[in-house]
Short mmCIF file of C-alpha atoms and ligand atoms in Angstrom, two decimals:
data_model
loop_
_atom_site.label_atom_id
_atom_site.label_comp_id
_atom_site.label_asym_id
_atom_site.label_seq_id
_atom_site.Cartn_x
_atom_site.Cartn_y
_atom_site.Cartn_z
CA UNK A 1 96.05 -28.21 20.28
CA UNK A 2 92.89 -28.25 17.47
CA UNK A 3 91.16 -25.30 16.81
CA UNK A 4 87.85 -24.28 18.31
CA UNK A 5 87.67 -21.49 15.81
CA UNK A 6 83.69 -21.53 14.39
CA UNK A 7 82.53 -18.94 11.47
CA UNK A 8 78.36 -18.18 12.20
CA UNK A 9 77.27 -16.12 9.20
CA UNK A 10 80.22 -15.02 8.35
CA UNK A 11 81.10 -13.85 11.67
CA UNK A 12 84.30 -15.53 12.77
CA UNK A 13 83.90 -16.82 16.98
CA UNK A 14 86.96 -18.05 19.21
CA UNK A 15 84.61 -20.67 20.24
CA UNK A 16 80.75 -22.02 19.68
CA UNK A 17 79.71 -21.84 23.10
CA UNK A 18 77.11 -19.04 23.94
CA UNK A 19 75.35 -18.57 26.83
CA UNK A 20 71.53 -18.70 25.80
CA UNK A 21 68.86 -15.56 26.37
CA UNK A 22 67.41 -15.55 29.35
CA UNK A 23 70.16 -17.55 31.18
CA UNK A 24 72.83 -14.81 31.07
CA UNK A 25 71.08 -11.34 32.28
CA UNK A 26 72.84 -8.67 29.92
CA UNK A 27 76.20 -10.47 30.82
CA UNK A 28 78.08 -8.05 32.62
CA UNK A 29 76.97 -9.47 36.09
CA UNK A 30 78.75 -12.77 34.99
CA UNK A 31 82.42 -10.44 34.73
CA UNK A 32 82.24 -10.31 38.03
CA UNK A 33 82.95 -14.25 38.44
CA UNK A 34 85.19 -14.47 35.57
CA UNK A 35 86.58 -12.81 32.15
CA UNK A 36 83.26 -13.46 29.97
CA UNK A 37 85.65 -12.83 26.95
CA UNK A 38 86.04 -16.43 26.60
CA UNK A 39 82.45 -16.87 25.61
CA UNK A 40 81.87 -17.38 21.55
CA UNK A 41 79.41 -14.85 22.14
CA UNK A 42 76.26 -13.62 24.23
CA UNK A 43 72.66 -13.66 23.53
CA UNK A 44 71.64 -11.25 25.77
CA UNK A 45 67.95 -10.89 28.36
CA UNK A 46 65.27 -11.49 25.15
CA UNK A 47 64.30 -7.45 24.46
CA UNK A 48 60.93 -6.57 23.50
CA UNK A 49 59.79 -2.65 22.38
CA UNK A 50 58.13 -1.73 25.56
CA UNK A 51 59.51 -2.74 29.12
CA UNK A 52 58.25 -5.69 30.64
CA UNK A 53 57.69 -6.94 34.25
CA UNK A 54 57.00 -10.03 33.38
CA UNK A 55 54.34 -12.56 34.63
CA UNK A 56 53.46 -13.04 38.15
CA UNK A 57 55.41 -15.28 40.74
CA UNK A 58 56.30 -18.41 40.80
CA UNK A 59 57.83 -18.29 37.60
CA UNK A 60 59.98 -21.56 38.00
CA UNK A 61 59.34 -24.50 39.18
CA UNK A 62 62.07 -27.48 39.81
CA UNK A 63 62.02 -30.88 38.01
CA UNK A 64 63.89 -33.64 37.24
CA UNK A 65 66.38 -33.61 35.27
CA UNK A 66 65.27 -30.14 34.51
CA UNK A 67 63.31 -26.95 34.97
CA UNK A 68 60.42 -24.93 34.21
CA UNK A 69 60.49 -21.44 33.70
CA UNK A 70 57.45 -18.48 32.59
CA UNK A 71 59.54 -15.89 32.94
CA UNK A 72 57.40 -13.27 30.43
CA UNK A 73 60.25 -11.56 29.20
CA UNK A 74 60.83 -8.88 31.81
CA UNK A 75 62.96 -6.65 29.74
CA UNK A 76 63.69 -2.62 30.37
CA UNK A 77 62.87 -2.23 26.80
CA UNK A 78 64.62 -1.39 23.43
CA UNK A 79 65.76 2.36 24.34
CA UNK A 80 67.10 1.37 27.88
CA UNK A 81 68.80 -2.18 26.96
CA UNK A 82 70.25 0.04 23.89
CA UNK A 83 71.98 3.21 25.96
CA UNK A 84 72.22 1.46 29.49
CA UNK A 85 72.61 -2.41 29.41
CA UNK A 86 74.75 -2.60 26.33
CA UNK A 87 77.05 0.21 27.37
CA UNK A 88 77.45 -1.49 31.24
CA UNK A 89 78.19 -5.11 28.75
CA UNK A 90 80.58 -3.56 26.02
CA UNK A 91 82.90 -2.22 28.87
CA UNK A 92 83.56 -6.12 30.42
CA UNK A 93 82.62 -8.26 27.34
CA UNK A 94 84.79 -7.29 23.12
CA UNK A 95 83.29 -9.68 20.90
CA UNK A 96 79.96 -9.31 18.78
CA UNK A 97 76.37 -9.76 20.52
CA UNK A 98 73.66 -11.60 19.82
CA UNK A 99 70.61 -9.80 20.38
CA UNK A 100 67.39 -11.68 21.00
CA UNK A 101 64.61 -9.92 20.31
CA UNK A 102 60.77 -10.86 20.78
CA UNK A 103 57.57 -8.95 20.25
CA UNK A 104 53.69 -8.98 19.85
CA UNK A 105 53.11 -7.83 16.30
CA UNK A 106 55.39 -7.70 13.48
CA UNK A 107 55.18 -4.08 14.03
CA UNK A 108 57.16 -4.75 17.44
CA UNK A 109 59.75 -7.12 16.49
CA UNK A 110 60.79 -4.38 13.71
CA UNK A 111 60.57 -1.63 15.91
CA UNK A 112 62.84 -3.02 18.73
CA UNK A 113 65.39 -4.62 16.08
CA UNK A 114 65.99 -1.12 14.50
CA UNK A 115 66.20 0.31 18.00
CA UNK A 116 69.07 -2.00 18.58
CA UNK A 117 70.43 -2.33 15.32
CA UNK A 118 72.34 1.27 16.18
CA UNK A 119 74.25 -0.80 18.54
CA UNK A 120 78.10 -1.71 16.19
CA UNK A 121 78.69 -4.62 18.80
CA UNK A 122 75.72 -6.46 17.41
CA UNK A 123 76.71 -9.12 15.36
CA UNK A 124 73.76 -10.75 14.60
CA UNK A 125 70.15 -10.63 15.67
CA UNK A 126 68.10 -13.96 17.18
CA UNK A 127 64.59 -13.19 16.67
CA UNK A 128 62.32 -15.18 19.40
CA UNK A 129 59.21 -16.96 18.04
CA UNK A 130 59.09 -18.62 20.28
CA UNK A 131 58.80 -18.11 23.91
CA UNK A 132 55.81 -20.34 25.35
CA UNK A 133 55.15 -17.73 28.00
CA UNK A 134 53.16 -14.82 26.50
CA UNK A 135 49.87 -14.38 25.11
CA UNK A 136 49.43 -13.12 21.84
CA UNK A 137 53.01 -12.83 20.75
CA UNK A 138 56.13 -15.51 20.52
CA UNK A 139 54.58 -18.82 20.15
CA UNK A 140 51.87 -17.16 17.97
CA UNK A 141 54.40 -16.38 15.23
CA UNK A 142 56.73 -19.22 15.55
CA UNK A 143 53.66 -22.46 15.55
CA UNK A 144 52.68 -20.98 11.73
CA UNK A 145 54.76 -21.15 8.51
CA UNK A 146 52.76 -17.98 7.62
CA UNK A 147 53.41 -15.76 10.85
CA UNK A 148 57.15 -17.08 10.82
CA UNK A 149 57.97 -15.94 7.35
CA UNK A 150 55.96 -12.69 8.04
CA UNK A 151 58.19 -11.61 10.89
CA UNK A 152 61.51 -13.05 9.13
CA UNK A 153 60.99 -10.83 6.08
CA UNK A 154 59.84 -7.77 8.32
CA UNK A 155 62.74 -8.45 10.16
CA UNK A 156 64.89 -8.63 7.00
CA UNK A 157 63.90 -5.32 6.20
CA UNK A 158 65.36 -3.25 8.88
CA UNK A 159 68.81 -4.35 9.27
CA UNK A 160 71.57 -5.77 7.18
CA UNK A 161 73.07 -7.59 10.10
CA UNK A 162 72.45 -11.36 9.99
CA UNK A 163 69.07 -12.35 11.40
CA UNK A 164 68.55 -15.73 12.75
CA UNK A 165 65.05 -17.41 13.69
CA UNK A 166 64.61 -18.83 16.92
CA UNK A 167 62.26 -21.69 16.46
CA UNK A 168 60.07 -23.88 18.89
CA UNK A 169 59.97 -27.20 19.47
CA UNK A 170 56.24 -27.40 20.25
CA UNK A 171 55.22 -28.08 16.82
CA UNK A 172 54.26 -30.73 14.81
CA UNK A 173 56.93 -29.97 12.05
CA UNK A 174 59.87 -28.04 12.87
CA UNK A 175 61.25 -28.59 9.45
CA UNK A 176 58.42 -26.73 7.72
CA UNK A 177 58.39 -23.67 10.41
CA UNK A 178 62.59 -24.24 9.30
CA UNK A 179 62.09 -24.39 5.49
CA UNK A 180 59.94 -21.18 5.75
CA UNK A 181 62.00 -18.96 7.61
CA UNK A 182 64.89 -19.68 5.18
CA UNK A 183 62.67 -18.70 2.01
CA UNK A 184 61.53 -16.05 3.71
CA UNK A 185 65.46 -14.50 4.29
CA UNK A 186 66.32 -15.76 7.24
CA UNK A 187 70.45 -16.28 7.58
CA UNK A 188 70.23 -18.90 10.35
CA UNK A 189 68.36 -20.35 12.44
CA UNK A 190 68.40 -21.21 16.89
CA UNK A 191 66.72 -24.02 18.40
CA UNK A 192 65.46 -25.01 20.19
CA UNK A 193 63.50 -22.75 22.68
CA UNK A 194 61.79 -24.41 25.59
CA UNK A 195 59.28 -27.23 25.82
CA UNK A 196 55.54 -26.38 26.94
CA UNK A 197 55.62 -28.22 30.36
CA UNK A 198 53.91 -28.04 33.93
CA UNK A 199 54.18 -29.35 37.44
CA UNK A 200 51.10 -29.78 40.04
CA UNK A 201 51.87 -29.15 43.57
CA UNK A 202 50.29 -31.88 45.81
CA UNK A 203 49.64 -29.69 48.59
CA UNK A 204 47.79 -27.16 46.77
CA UNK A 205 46.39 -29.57 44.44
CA UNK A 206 47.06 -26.33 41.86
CA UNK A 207 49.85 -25.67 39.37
CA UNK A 208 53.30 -24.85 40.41
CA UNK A 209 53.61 -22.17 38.09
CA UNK A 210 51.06 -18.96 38.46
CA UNK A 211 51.16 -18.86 34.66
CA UNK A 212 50.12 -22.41 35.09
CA UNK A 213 52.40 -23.78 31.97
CA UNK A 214 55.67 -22.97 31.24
CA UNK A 215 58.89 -23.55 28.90
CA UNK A 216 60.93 -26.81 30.12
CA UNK A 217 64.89 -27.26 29.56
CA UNK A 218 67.62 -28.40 30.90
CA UNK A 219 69.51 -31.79 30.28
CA UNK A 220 66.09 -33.93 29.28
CA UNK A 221 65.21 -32.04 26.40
CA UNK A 222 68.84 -32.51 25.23
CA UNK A 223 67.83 -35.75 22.89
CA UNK A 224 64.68 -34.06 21.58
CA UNK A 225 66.93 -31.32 20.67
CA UNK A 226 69.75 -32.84 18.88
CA UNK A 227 67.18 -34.84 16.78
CA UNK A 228 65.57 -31.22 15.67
CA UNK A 229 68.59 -29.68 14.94
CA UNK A 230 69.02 -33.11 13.44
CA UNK A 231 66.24 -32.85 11.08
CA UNK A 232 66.64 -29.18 10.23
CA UNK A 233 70.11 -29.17 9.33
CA UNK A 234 68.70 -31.97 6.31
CA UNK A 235 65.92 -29.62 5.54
CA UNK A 236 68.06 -25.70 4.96
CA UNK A 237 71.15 -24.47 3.43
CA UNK A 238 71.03 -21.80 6.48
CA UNK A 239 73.44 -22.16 9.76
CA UNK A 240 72.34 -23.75 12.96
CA UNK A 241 72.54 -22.40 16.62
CA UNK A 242 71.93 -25.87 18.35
CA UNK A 243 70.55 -25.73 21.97
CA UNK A 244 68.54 -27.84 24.22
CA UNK A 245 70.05 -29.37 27.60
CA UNK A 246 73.48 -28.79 26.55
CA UNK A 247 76.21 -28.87 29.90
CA UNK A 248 79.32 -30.21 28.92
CA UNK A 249 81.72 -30.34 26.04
CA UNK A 250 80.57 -33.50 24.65
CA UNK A 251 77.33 -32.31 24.52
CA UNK A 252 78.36 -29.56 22.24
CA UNK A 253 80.42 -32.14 19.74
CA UNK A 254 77.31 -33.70 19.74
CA UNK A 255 75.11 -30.58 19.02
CA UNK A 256 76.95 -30.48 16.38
CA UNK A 257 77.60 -33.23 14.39
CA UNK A 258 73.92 -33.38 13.99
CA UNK A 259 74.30 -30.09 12.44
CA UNK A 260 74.87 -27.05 14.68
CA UNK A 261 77.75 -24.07 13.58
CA UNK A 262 77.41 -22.71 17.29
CA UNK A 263 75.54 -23.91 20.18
CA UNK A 264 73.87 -21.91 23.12
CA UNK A 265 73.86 -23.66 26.72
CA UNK A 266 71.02 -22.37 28.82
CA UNK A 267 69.49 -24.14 32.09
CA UNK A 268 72.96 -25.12 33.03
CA UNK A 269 74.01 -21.34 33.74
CA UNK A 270 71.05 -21.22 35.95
CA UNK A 271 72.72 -24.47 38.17
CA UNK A 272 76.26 -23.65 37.91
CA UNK A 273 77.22 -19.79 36.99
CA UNK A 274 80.53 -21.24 35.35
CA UNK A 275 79.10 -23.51 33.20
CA UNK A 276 79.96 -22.13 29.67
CA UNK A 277 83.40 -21.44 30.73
CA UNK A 278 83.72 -25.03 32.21
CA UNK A 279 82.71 -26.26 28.85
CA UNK A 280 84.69 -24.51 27.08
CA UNK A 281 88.24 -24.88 29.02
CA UNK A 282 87.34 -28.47 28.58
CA UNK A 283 86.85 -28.45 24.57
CA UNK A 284 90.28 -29.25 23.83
CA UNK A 285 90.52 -32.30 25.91
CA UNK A 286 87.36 -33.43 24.64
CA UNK A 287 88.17 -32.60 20.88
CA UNK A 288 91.46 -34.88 21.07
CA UNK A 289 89.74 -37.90 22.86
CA UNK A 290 87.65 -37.78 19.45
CA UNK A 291 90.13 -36.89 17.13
CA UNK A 292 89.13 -33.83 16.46
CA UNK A 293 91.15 -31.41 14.93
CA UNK A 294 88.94 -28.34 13.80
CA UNK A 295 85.55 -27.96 15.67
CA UNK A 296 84.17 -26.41 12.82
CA UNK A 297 84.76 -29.20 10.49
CA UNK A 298 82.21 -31.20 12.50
CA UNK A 299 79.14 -29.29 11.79
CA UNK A 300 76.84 -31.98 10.93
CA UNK A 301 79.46 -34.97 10.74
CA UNK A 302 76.59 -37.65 11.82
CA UNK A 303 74.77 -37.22 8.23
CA UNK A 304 77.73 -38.54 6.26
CA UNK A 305 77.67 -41.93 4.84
C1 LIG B 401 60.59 -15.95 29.08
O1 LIG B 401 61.03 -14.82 29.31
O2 LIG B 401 59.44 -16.27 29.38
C2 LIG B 401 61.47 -16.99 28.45
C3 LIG B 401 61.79 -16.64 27.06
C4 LIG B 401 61.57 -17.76 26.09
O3 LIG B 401 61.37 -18.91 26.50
O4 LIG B 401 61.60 -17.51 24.89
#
């Protein structure tokens, strides 16, 4: 049988499959279905400073081939998600975190990420620049070279752990948001995060959403993805966390061979609660209907030659 063995800055994972922020609560609710210590890894609920109840209802709204979330990053906050989520997750779940972190000021991000950089099981940090869903904060950092590389080397700062970016699609170059997280420290980077979307309802005549807009994903932003991560993985030296309408193992041999170390599957654990586990019992058979001996040896395969 190959190996599905994957190294993300340094840190050594059985697998690459992790189940994106946002999709996966703190994790632990999931160990009731199955043993969540097949996972890669988690990215756990996106954590802000303060807590968060998030923006008013509806907050998701069904399409096709997809969905639309504005969630608002309800989060308990740094101190709680520090001494009561992670605690409830490190009893059920053995292998390093990933902790996604977002904030409103560079002052925020810093503040939460030193919070939770007391945590051991944290293997790496994801910092969010890019959720579509709140005013004056995410999208505002991750839409300017300047703001990016602000928060990256802030970030940089306050913990030696590896820090990846996670970067938005709703941009007009993702490569230069890319290029300037990496010269600004940044170890890796995840993408991407949602696209801006919304749906009308015809009896209402009014959006779906109460935020009106929201972030999009599922399997239709899966080729806009891949040709990101695509792009990206040409532009930086630094690892990539590929994600974007990934639900089955081929998607994540595709993920990466345009360039992705790991990949995070999101929407699809909102449809199907054993998604990442589906995908990654079925790796193997997958891997030898390619030829593929070593997953890891695939990471951006489609630029040679
Ligand atoms: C949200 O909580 O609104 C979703 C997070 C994100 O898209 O970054």
């Amino acid at each position: 049988m190959g190996s599905t063995e994957v190294t993300l800055c340094g840190v050594r994972l059985d697998n690459p499959v992790i189940p994106a922020s946002g999709t996966f609560g703190f994790g632990y609710e999931f160990a009731e279905l199955y043993d969540i210590n097949c996972l890669g890894s988690i990215s756990f609920k996106g954590t802000t400073i303060e807590p968060r109840f998030g923006n008013p209802t509806p907050r998701i709204a069904e399409c096709e081939a997809g969905m639309l979330n504005s969630v608002g990053l309800q989060n308990p906050g740094a101190e709680k998600v520090l001494t009561e989520e992670l605690p409830r997750l490190k009893k059920v779940f053995k292998k390093p975190l990933m902790a996604n972190v977002s904030g409103f000021s560079v002052k925020d991000y810093t503040a939460a990420v030193e919070i939770l950089d007391r945590e051991d099981a944290i293997g790496w940090f994801e910092i969010n620049i890019s959720c579509p869903n709140v005013h004056g904060g995410g999208l505002a950092f991750g839409t300017s070279c300047e703001n990016a590389a602000a928060v990256t080397a802030a970030v940089k700062k306050v913990t030696k752990k590896p820090v990846l970016i996670k970067l938005s699609p709703n941009v007009t170059d993702i490569t230069e948001i890319a290029k300037a997280c990496e010269a600004a420290g940044a170890d890796g980077l995840s993408l991407i995060n949602t696209l801006l979307g919304m749906r009308i309802d015809l009896k209402t005549k009014k959006p779906v959403l109460a935020n009106k807009a929201g972030g999009f994903s599922g399997p239709a932003i899966k080729p806009v993805a891949v040709r990101m991560v695509y792009q990206v993985y040409e532009a930086v030296k630094i690892p990539i966390v590929g994600m974007g309408g990934i639900s089955t193992a081929e998607d994540v041999i595709e993920m990466m061979l345009a360039g992705a170390s790991a990949v995070e599957v999101g929407a699809a654990n909102l449809a199907e609660p054993f998604a990442c586990k589906n995908i990654i019992e079925d790796l193997p058979r997958v891997m030898q209907k390619y030829g593929i001996d070593n997953l890891k040896d695939i990471t951006g395969g489609a630029h040679n030659g």
